[in-house]
mmCIF file of C-alpha atoms in Angstrom:
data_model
loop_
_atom_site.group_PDB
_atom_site.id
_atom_site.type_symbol
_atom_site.label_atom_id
_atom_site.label_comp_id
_atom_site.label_asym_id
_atom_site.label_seq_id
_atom_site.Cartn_x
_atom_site.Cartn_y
_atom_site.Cartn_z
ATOM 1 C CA UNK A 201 0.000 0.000 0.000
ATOM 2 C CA UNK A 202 1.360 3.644 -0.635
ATOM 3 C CA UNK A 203 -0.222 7.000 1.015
ATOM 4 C CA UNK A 204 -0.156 10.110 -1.221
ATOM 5 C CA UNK A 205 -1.105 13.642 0.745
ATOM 6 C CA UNK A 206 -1.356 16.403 -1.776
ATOM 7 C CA UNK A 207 -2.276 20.200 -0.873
ATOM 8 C CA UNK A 208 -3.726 21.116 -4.723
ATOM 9 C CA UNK A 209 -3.656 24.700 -3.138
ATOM 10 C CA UNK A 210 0.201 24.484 -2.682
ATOM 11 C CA UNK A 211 2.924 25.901 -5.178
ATOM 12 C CA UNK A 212 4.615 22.883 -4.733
ATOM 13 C CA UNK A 213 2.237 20.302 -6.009
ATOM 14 C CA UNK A 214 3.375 17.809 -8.258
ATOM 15 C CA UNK A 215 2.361 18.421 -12.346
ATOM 16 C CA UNK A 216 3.564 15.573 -14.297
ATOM 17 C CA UNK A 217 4.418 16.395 -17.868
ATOM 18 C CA UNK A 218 -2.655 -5.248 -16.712
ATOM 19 C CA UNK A 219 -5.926 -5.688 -15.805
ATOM 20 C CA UNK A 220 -8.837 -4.353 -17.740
ATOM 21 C CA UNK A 221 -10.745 -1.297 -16.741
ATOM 22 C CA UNK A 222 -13.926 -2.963 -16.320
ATOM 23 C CA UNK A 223 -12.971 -5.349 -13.251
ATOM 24 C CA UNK A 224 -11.523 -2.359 -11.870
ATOM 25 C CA UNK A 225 -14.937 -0.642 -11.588
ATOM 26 C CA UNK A 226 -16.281 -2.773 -9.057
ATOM 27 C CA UNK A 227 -16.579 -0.407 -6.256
ATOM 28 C CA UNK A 228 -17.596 2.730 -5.220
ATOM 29 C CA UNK A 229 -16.166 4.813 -2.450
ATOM 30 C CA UNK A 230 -19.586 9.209 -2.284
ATOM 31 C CA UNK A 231 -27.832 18.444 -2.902
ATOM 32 C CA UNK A 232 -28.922 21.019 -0.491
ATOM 33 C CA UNK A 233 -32.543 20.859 0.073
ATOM 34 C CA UNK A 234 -33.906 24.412 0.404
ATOM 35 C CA UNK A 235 -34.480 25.405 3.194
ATOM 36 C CA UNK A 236 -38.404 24.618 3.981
ATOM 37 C CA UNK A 237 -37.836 21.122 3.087
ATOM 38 C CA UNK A 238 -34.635 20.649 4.793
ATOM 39 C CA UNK A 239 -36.658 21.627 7.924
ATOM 40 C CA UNK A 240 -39.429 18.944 7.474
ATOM 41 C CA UNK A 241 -36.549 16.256 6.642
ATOM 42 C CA UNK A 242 -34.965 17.252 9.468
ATOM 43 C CA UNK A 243 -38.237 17.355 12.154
ATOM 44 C CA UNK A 244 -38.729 13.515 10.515
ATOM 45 C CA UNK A 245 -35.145 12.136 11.133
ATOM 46 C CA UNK A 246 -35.821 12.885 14.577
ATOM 47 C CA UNK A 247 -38.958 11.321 15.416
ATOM 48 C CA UNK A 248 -39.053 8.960 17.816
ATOM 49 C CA UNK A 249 -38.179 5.460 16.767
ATOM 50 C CA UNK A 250 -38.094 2.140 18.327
ATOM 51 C CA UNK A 251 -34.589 1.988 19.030
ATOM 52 C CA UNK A 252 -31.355 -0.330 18.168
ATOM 53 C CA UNK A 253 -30.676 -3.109 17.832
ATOM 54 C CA UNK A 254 -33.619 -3.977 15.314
ATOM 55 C CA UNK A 255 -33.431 -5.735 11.675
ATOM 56 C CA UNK A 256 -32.922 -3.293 9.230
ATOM 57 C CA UNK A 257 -34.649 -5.845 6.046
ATOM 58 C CA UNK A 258 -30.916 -5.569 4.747
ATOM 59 C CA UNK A 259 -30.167 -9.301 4.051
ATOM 60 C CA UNK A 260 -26.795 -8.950 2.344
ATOM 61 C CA UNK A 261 -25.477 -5.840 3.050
ATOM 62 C CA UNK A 262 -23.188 -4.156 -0.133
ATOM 63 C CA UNK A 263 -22.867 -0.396 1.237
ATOM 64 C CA UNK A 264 -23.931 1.401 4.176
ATOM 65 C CA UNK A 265 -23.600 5.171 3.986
ATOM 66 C CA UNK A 266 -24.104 8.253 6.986
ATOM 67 C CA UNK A 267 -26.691 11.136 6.369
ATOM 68 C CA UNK A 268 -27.820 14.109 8.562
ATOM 69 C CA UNK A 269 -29.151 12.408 11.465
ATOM 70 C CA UNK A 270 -29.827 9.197 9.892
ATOM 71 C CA UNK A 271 -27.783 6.752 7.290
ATOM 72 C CA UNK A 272 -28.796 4.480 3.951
ATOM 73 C CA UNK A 273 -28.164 0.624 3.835
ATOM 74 C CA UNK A 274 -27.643 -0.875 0.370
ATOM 75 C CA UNK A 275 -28.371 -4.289 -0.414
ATOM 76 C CA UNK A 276 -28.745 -6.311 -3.260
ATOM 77 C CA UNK A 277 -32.487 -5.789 -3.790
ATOM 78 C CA UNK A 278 -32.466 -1.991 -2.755
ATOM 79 C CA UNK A 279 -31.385 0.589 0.401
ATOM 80 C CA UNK A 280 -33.074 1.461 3.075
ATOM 81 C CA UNK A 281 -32.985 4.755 5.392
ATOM 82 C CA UNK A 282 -33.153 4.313 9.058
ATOM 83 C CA UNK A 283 -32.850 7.208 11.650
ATOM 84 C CA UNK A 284 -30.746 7.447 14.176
ATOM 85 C CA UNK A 285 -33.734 7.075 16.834
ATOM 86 C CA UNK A 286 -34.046 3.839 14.696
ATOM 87 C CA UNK A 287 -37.139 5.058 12.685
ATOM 88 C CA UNK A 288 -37.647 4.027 8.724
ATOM 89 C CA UNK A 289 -37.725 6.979 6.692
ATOM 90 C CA UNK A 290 -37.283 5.081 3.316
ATOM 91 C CA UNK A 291 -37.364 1.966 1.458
ATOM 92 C CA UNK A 292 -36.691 1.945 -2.018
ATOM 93 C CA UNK A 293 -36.718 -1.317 -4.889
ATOM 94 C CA UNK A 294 -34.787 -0.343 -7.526
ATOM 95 C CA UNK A 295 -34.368 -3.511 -9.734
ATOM 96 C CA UNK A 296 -31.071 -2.602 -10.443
ATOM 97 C CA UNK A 297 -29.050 -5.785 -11.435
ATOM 98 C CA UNK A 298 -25.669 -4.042 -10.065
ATOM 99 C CA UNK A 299 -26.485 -1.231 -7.505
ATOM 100 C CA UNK A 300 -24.236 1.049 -6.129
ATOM 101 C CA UNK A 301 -24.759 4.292 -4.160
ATOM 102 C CA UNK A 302 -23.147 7.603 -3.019
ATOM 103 C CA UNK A 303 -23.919 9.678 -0.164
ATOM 104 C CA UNK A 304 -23.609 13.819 0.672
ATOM 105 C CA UNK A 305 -25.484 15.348 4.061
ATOM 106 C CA UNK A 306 -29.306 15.128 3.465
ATOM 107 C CA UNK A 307 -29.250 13.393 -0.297
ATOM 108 C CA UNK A 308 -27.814 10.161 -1.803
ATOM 109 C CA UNK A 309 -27.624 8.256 -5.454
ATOM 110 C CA UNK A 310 -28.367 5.056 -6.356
ATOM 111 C CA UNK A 311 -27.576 3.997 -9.563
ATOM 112 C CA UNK A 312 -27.013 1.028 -11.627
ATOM 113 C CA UNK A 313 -23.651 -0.340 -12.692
ATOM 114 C CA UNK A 314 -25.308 -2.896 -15.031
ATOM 115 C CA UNK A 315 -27.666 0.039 -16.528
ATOM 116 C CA UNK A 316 -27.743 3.822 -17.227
ATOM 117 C CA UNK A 317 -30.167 5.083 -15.207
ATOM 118 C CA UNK A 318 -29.228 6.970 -11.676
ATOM 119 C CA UNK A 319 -32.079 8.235 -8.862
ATOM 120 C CA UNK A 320 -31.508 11.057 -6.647
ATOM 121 C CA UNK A 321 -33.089 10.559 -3.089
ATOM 122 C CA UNK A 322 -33.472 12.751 -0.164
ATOM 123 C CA UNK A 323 -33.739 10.791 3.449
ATOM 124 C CA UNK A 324 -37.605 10.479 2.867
ATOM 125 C CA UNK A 325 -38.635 10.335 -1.049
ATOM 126 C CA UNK A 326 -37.288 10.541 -4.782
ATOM 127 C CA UNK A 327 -36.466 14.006 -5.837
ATOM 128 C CA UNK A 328 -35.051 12.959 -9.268
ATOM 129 C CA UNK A 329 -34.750 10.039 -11.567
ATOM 130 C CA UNK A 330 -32.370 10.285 -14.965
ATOM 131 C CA UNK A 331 -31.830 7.931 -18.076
ATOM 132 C CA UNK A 332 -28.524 8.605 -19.808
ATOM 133 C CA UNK A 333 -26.791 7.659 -23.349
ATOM 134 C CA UNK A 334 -24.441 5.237 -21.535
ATOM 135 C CA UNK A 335 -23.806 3.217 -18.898
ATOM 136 C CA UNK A 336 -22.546 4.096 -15.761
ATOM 137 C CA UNK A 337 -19.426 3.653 -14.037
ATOM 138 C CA UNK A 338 -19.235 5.536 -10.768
ATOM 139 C CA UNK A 339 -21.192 8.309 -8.987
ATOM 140 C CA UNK A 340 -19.878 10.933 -6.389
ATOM 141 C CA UNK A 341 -22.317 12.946 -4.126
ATOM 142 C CA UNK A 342 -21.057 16.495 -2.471
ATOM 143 C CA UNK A 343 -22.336 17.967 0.530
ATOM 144 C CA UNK A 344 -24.259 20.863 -0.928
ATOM 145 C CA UNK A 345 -25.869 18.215 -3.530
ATOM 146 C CA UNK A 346 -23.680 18.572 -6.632
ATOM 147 C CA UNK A 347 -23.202 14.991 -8.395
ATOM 148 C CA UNK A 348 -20.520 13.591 -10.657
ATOM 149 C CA UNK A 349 -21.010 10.680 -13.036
ATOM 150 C CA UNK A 350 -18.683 8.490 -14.638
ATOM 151 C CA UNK A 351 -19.820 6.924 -18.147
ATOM 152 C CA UNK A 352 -19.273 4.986 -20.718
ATOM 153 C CA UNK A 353 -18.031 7.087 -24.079
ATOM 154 C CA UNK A 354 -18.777 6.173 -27.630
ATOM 155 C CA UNK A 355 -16.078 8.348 -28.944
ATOM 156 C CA UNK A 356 -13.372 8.807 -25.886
ATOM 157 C CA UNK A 357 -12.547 6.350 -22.803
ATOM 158 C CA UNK A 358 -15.219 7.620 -20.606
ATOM 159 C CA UNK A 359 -17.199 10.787 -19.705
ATOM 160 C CA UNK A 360 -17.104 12.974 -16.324
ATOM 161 C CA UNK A 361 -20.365 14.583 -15.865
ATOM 162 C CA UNK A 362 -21.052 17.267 -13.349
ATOM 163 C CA UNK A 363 -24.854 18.188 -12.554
ATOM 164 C CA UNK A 364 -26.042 20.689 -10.077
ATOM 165 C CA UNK A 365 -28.305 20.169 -7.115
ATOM 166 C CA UNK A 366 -31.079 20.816 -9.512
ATOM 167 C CA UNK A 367 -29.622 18.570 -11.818
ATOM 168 C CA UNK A 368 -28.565 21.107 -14.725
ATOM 169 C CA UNK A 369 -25.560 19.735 -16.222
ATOM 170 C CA UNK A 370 -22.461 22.088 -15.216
ATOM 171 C CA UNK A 371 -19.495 19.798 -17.001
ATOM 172 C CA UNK A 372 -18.491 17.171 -19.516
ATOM 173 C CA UNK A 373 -15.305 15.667 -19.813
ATOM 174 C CA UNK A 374 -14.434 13.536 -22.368
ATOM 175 C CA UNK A 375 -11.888 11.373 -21.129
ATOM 176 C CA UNK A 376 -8.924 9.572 -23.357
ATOM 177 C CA UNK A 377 -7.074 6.600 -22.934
ATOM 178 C CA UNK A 378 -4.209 8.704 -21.533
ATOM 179 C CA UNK A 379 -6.262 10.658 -18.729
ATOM 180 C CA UNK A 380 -8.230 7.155 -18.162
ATOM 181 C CA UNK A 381 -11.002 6.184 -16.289
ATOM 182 C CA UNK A 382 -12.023 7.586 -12.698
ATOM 183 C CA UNK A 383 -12.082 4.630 -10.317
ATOM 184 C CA UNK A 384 -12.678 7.009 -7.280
ATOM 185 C CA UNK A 385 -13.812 10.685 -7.152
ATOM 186 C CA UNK A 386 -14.292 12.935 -3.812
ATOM 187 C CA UNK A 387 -15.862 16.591 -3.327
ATOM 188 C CA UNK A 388 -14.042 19.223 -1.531
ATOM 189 C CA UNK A 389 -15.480 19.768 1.914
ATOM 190 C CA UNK A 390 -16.815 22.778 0.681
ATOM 191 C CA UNK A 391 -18.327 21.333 -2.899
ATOM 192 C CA UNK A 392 -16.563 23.520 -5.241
ATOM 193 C CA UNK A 393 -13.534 21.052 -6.247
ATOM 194 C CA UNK A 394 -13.784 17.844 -7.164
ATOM 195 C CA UNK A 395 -10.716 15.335 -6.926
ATOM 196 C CA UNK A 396 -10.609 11.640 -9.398
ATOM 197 C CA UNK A 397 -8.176 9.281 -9.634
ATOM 198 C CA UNK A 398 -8.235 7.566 -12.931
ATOM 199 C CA UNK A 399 -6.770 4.763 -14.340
ATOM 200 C CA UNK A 400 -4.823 3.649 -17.418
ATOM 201 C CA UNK A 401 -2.719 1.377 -18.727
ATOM 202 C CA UNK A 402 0.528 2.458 -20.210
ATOM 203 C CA UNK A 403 3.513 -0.123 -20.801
ATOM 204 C CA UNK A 404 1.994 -2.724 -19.468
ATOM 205 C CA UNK A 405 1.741 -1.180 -16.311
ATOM 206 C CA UNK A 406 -1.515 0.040 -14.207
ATOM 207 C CA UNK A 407 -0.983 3.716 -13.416
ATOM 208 C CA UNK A 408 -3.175 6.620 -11.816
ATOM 209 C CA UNK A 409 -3.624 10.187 -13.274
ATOM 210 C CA UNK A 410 -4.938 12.270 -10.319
ATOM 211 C CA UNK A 411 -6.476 15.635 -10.910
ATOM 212 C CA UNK A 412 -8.374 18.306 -9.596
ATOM 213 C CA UNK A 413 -11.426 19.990 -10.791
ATOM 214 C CA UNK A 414 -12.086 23.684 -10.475
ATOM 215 C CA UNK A 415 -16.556 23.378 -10.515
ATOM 216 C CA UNK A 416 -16.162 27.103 -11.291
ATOM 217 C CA UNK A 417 -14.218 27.362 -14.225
ATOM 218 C CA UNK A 418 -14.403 23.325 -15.083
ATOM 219 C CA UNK A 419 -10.370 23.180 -16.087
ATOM 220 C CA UNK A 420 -8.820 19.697 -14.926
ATOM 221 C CA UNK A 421 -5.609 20.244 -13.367
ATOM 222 C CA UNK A 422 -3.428 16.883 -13.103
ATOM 223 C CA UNK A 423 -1.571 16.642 -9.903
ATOM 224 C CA UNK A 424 0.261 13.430 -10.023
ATOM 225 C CA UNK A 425 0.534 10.291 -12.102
ATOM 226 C CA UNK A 426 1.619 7.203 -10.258
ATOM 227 C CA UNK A 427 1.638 3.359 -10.084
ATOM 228 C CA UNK A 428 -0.650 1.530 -8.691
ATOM 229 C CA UNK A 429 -4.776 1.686 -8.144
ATOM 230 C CA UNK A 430 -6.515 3.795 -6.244
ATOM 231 C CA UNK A 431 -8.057 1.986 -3.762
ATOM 232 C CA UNK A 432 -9.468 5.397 -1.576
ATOM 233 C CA UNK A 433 -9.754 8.896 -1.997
ATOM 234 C CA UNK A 434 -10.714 11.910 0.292
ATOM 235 C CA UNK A 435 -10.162 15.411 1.335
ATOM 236 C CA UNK A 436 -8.719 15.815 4.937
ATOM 237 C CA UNK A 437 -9.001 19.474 4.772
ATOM 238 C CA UNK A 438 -10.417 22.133 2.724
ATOM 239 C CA UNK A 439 -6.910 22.137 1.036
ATOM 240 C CA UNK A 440 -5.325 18.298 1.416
ATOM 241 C CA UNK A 441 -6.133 15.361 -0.623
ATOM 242 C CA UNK A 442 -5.456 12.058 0.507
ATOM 243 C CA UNK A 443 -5.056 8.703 -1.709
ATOM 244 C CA UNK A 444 -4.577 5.570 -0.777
ATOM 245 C CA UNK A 445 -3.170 3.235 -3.265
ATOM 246 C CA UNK A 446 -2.839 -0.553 -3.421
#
Protein backbone atom coordinates (compact mmCIF):
# COMPACT_ATOMS: atom_id res chain seq x y z
CA UNK A 1 0.00 0.00 0.00
CA UNK A 2 1.36 3.64 -0.63
CA UNK A 3 -0.22 7.00 1.02
CA UNK A 4 -0.16 10.11 -1.22
CA UNK A 5 -1.10 13.64 0.74
CA UNK A 6 -1.36 16.40 -1.78
CA UNK A 7 -2.28 20.20 -0.87
CA UNK A 8 -3.73 21.12 -4.72
CA UNK A 9 -3.66 24.70 -3.14
CA UNK A 10 0.20 24.48 -2.68
CA UNK A 11 2.92 25.90 -5.18
CA UNK A 12 4.62 22.88 -4.73
CA UNK A 13 2.24 20.30 -6.01
CA UNK A 14 3.38 17.81 -8.26
CA UNK A 15 2.36 18.42 -12.35
CA UNK A 16 3.56 15.57 -14.30
CA UNK A 17 4.42 16.39 -17.87
CA UNK A 18 -2.65 -5.25 -16.71
CA UNK A 19 -5.93 -5.69 -15.81
CA UNK A 20 -8.84 -4.35 -17.74
CA UNK A 21 -10.74 -1.30 -16.74
CA UNK A 22 -13.93 -2.96 -16.32
CA UNK A 23 -12.97 -5.35 -13.25
CA UNK A 24 -11.52 -2.36 -11.87
CA UNK A 25 -14.94 -0.64 -11.59
CA UNK A 26 -16.28 -2.77 -9.06
CA UNK A 27 -16.58 -0.41 -6.26
CA UNK A 28 -17.60 2.73 -5.22
CA UNK A 29 -16.17 4.81 -2.45
CA UNK A 30 -19.59 9.21 -2.28
CA UNK A 31 -27.83 18.44 -2.90
CA UNK A 32 -28.92 21.02 -0.49
CA UNK A 33 -32.54 20.86 0.07
CA UNK A 34 -33.91 24.41 0.40
CA UNK A 35 -34.48 25.41 3.19
CA UNK A 36 -38.40 24.62 3.98
CA UNK A 37 -37.84 21.12 3.09
CA UNK A 38 -34.63 20.65 4.79
CA UNK A 39 -36.66 21.63 7.92
CA UNK A 40 -39.43 18.94 7.47
CA UNK A 41 -36.55 16.26 6.64
CA UNK A 42 -34.96 17.25 9.47
CA UNK A 43 -38.24 17.35 12.15
CA UNK A 44 -38.73 13.52 10.51
CA UNK A 45 -35.14 12.14 11.13
CA UNK A 46 -35.82 12.88 14.58
CA UNK A 47 -38.96 11.32 15.42
CA UNK A 48 -39.05 8.96 17.82
CA UNK A 49 -38.18 5.46 16.77
CA UNK A 50 -38.09 2.14 18.33
CA UNK A 51 -34.59 1.99 19.03
CA UNK A 52 -31.36 -0.33 18.17
CA UNK A 53 -30.68 -3.11 17.83
CA UNK A 54 -33.62 -3.98 15.31
CA UNK A 55 -33.43 -5.74 11.68
CA UNK A 56 -32.92 -3.29 9.23
CA UNK A 57 -34.65 -5.85 6.05
CA UNK A 58 -30.92 -5.57 4.75
CA UNK A 59 -30.17 -9.30 4.05
CA UNK A 60 -26.79 -8.95 2.34
CA UNK A 61 -25.48 -5.84 3.05
CA UNK A 62 -23.19 -4.16 -0.13
CA UNK A 63 -22.87 -0.40 1.24
CA UNK A 64 -23.93 1.40 4.18
CA UNK A 65 -23.60 5.17 3.99
CA UNK A 66 -24.10 8.25 6.99
CA UNK A 67 -26.69 11.14 6.37
CA UNK A 68 -27.82 14.11 8.56
CA UNK A 69 -29.15 12.41 11.46
CA UNK A 70 -29.83 9.20 9.89
CA UNK A 71 -27.78 6.75 7.29
CA UNK A 72 -28.80 4.48 3.95
CA UNK A 73 -28.16 0.62 3.84
CA UNK A 74 -27.64 -0.87 0.37
CA UNK A 75 -28.37 -4.29 -0.41
CA UNK A 76 -28.74 -6.31 -3.26
CA UNK A 77 -32.49 -5.79 -3.79
CA UNK A 78 -32.47 -1.99 -2.76
CA UNK A 79 -31.38 0.59 0.40
CA UNK A 80 -33.07 1.46 3.07
CA UNK A 81 -32.98 4.76 5.39
CA UNK A 82 -33.15 4.31 9.06
CA UNK A 83 -32.85 7.21 11.65
CA UNK A 84 -30.75 7.45 14.18
CA UNK A 85 -33.73 7.08 16.83
CA UNK A 86 -34.05 3.84 14.70
CA UNK A 87 -37.14 5.06 12.69
CA UNK A 88 -37.65 4.03 8.72
CA UNK A 89 -37.72 6.98 6.69
CA UNK A 90 -37.28 5.08 3.32
CA UNK A 91 -37.36 1.97 1.46
CA UNK A 92 -36.69 1.95 -2.02
CA UNK A 93 -36.72 -1.32 -4.89
CA UNK A 94 -34.79 -0.34 -7.53
CA UNK A 95 -34.37 -3.51 -9.73
CA UNK A 96 -31.07 -2.60 -10.44
CA UNK A 97 -29.05 -5.79 -11.44
CA UNK A 98 -25.67 -4.04 -10.06
CA UNK A 99 -26.49 -1.23 -7.50
CA UNK A 100 -24.24 1.05 -6.13
CA UNK A 101 -24.76 4.29 -4.16
CA UNK A 102 -23.15 7.60 -3.02
CA UNK A 103 -23.92 9.68 -0.16
CA UNK A 104 -23.61 13.82 0.67
CA UNK A 105 -25.48 15.35 4.06
CA UNK A 106 -29.31 15.13 3.46
CA UNK A 107 -29.25 13.39 -0.30
CA UNK A 108 -27.81 10.16 -1.80
CA UNK A 109 -27.62 8.26 -5.45
CA UNK A 110 -28.37 5.06 -6.36
CA UNK A 111 -27.58 4.00 -9.56
CA UNK A 112 -27.01 1.03 -11.63
CA UNK A 113 -23.65 -0.34 -12.69
CA UNK A 114 -25.31 -2.90 -15.03
CA UNK A 115 -27.67 0.04 -16.53
CA UNK A 116 -27.74 3.82 -17.23
CA UNK A 117 -30.17 5.08 -15.21
CA UNK A 118 -29.23 6.97 -11.68
CA UNK A 119 -32.08 8.24 -8.86
CA UNK A 120 -31.51 11.06 -6.65
CA UNK A 121 -33.09 10.56 -3.09
CA UNK A 122 -33.47 12.75 -0.16
CA UNK A 123 -33.74 10.79 3.45
CA UNK A 124 -37.60 10.48 2.87
CA UNK A 125 -38.63 10.33 -1.05
CA UNK A 126 -37.29 10.54 -4.78
CA UNK A 127 -36.47 14.01 -5.84
CA UNK A 128 -35.05 12.96 -9.27
CA UNK A 129 -34.75 10.04 -11.57
CA UNK A 130 -32.37 10.28 -14.97
CA UNK A 131 -31.83 7.93 -18.08
CA UNK A 132 -28.52 8.60 -19.81
CA UNK A 133 -26.79 7.66 -23.35
CA UNK A 134 -24.44 5.24 -21.53
CA UNK A 135 -23.81 3.22 -18.90
CA UNK A 136 -22.55 4.10 -15.76
CA UNK A 137 -19.43 3.65 -14.04
CA UNK A 138 -19.24 5.54 -10.77
CA UNK A 139 -21.19 8.31 -8.99
CA UNK A 140 -19.88 10.93 -6.39
CA UNK A 141 -22.32 12.95 -4.13
CA UNK A 142 -21.06 16.50 -2.47
CA UNK A 143 -22.34 17.97 0.53
CA UNK A 144 -24.26 20.86 -0.93
CA UNK A 145 -25.87 18.21 -3.53
CA UNK A 146 -23.68 18.57 -6.63
CA UNK A 147 -23.20 14.99 -8.40
CA UNK A 148 -20.52 13.59 -10.66
CA UNK A 149 -21.01 10.68 -13.04
CA UNK A 150 -18.68 8.49 -14.64
CA UNK A 151 -19.82 6.92 -18.15
CA UNK A 152 -19.27 4.99 -20.72
CA UNK A 153 -18.03 7.09 -24.08
CA UNK A 154 -18.78 6.17 -27.63
CA UNK A 155 -16.08 8.35 -28.94
CA UNK A 156 -13.37 8.81 -25.89
CA UNK A 157 -12.55 6.35 -22.80
CA UNK A 158 -15.22 7.62 -20.61
CA UNK A 159 -17.20 10.79 -19.71
CA UNK A 160 -17.10 12.97 -16.32
CA UNK A 161 -20.37 14.58 -15.86
CA UNK A 162 -21.05 17.27 -13.35
CA UNK A 163 -24.85 18.19 -12.55
CA UNK A 164 -26.04 20.69 -10.08
CA UNK A 165 -28.31 20.17 -7.11
CA UNK A 166 -31.08 20.82 -9.51
CA UNK A 167 -29.62 18.57 -11.82
CA UNK A 168 -28.57 21.11 -14.72
CA UNK A 169 -25.56 19.73 -16.22
CA UNK A 170 -22.46 22.09 -15.22
CA UNK A 171 -19.50 19.80 -17.00
CA UNK A 172 -18.49 17.17 -19.52
CA UNK A 173 -15.31 15.67 -19.81
CA UNK A 174 -14.43 13.54 -22.37
CA UNK A 175 -11.89 11.37 -21.13
CA UNK A 176 -8.92 9.57 -23.36
CA UNK A 177 -7.07 6.60 -22.93
CA UNK A 178 -4.21 8.70 -21.53
CA UNK A 179 -6.26 10.66 -18.73
CA UNK A 180 -8.23 7.15 -18.16
CA UNK A 181 -11.00 6.18 -16.29
CA UNK A 182 -12.02 7.59 -12.70
CA UNK A 183 -12.08 4.63 -10.32
CA UNK A 184 -12.68 7.01 -7.28
CA UNK A 185 -13.81 10.68 -7.15
CA UNK A 186 -14.29 12.94 -3.81
CA UNK A 187 -15.86 16.59 -3.33
CA UNK A 188 -14.04 19.22 -1.53
CA UNK A 189 -15.48 19.77 1.91
CA UNK A 190 -16.81 22.78 0.68
CA UNK A 191 -18.33 21.33 -2.90
CA UNK A 192 -16.56 23.52 -5.24
CA UNK A 193 -13.53 21.05 -6.25
CA UNK A 194 -13.78 17.84 -7.16
CA UNK A 195 -10.72 15.34 -6.93
CA UNK A 196 -10.61 11.64 -9.40
CA UNK A 197 -8.18 9.28 -9.63
CA UNK A 198 -8.24 7.57 -12.93
CA UNK A 199 -6.77 4.76 -14.34
CA UNK A 200 -4.82 3.65 -17.42
CA UNK A 201 -2.72 1.38 -18.73
CA UNK A 202 0.53 2.46 -20.21
CA UNK A 203 3.51 -0.12 -20.80
CA UNK A 204 1.99 -2.72 -19.47
CA UNK A 205 1.74 -1.18 -16.31
CA UNK A 206 -1.51 0.04 -14.21
CA UNK A 207 -0.98 3.72 -13.42
CA UNK A 208 -3.17 6.62 -11.82
CA UNK A 209 -3.62 10.19 -13.27
CA UNK A 210 -4.94 12.27 -10.32
CA UNK A 211 -6.48 15.64 -10.91
CA UNK A 212 -8.37 18.31 -9.60
CA UNK A 213 -11.43 19.99 -10.79
CA UNK A 214 -12.09 23.68 -10.47
CA UNK A 215 -16.56 23.38 -10.51
CA UNK A 216 -16.16 27.10 -11.29
CA UNK A 217 -14.22 27.36 -14.22
CA UNK A 218 -14.40 23.33 -15.08
CA UNK A 219 -10.37 23.18 -16.09
CA UNK A 220 -8.82 19.70 -14.93
CA UNK A 221 -5.61 20.24 -13.37
CA UNK A 222 -3.43 16.88 -13.10
CA UNK A 223 -1.57 16.64 -9.90
CA UNK A 224 0.26 13.43 -10.02
CA UNK A 225 0.53 10.29 -12.10
CA UNK A 226 1.62 7.20 -10.26
CA UNK A 227 1.64 3.36 -10.08
CA UNK A 228 -0.65 1.53 -8.69
CA UNK A 229 -4.78 1.69 -8.14
CA UNK A 230 -6.51 3.79 -6.24
CA UNK A 231 -8.06 1.99 -3.76
CA UNK A 232 -9.47 5.40 -1.58
CA UNK A 233 -9.75 8.90 -2.00
CA UNK A 234 -10.71 11.91 0.29
CA UNK A 235 -10.16 15.41 1.33
CA UNK A 236 -8.72 15.82 4.94
CA UNK A 237 -9.00 19.47 4.77
CA UNK A 238 -10.42 22.13 2.72
CA UNK A 239 -6.91 22.14 1.04
CA UNK A 240 -5.32 18.30 1.42
CA UNK A 241 -6.13 15.36 -0.62
CA UNK A 242 -5.46 12.06 0.51
CA UNK A 243 -5.06 8.70 -1.71
CA UNK A 244 -4.58 5.57 -0.78
CA UNK A 245 -3.17 3.24 -3.26
CA UNK A 246 -2.84 -0.55 -3.42
Amino acid sequence: WSLTTLDPLSPSRLVPGAEPISEMLETVGYFELDEEEDDEEEDETLLPGSGWPQQTGVAELEQMAPLTGSFVELGDEGCVVWSRTGKKLNSIQSGYARPALAAGKTRFVLYNRSGNELRVESRTQNLYTKQLENSIFLCAMSDNGTLAVVTEDQTSMAKLLVYSPSMEQQLSWSMTSNDGTPLRMAFSPDSRKLAAAAVTVSGGQVMTNLYLINLASGDPVSLVNQGGVPQWLGWTSASTILAVYD
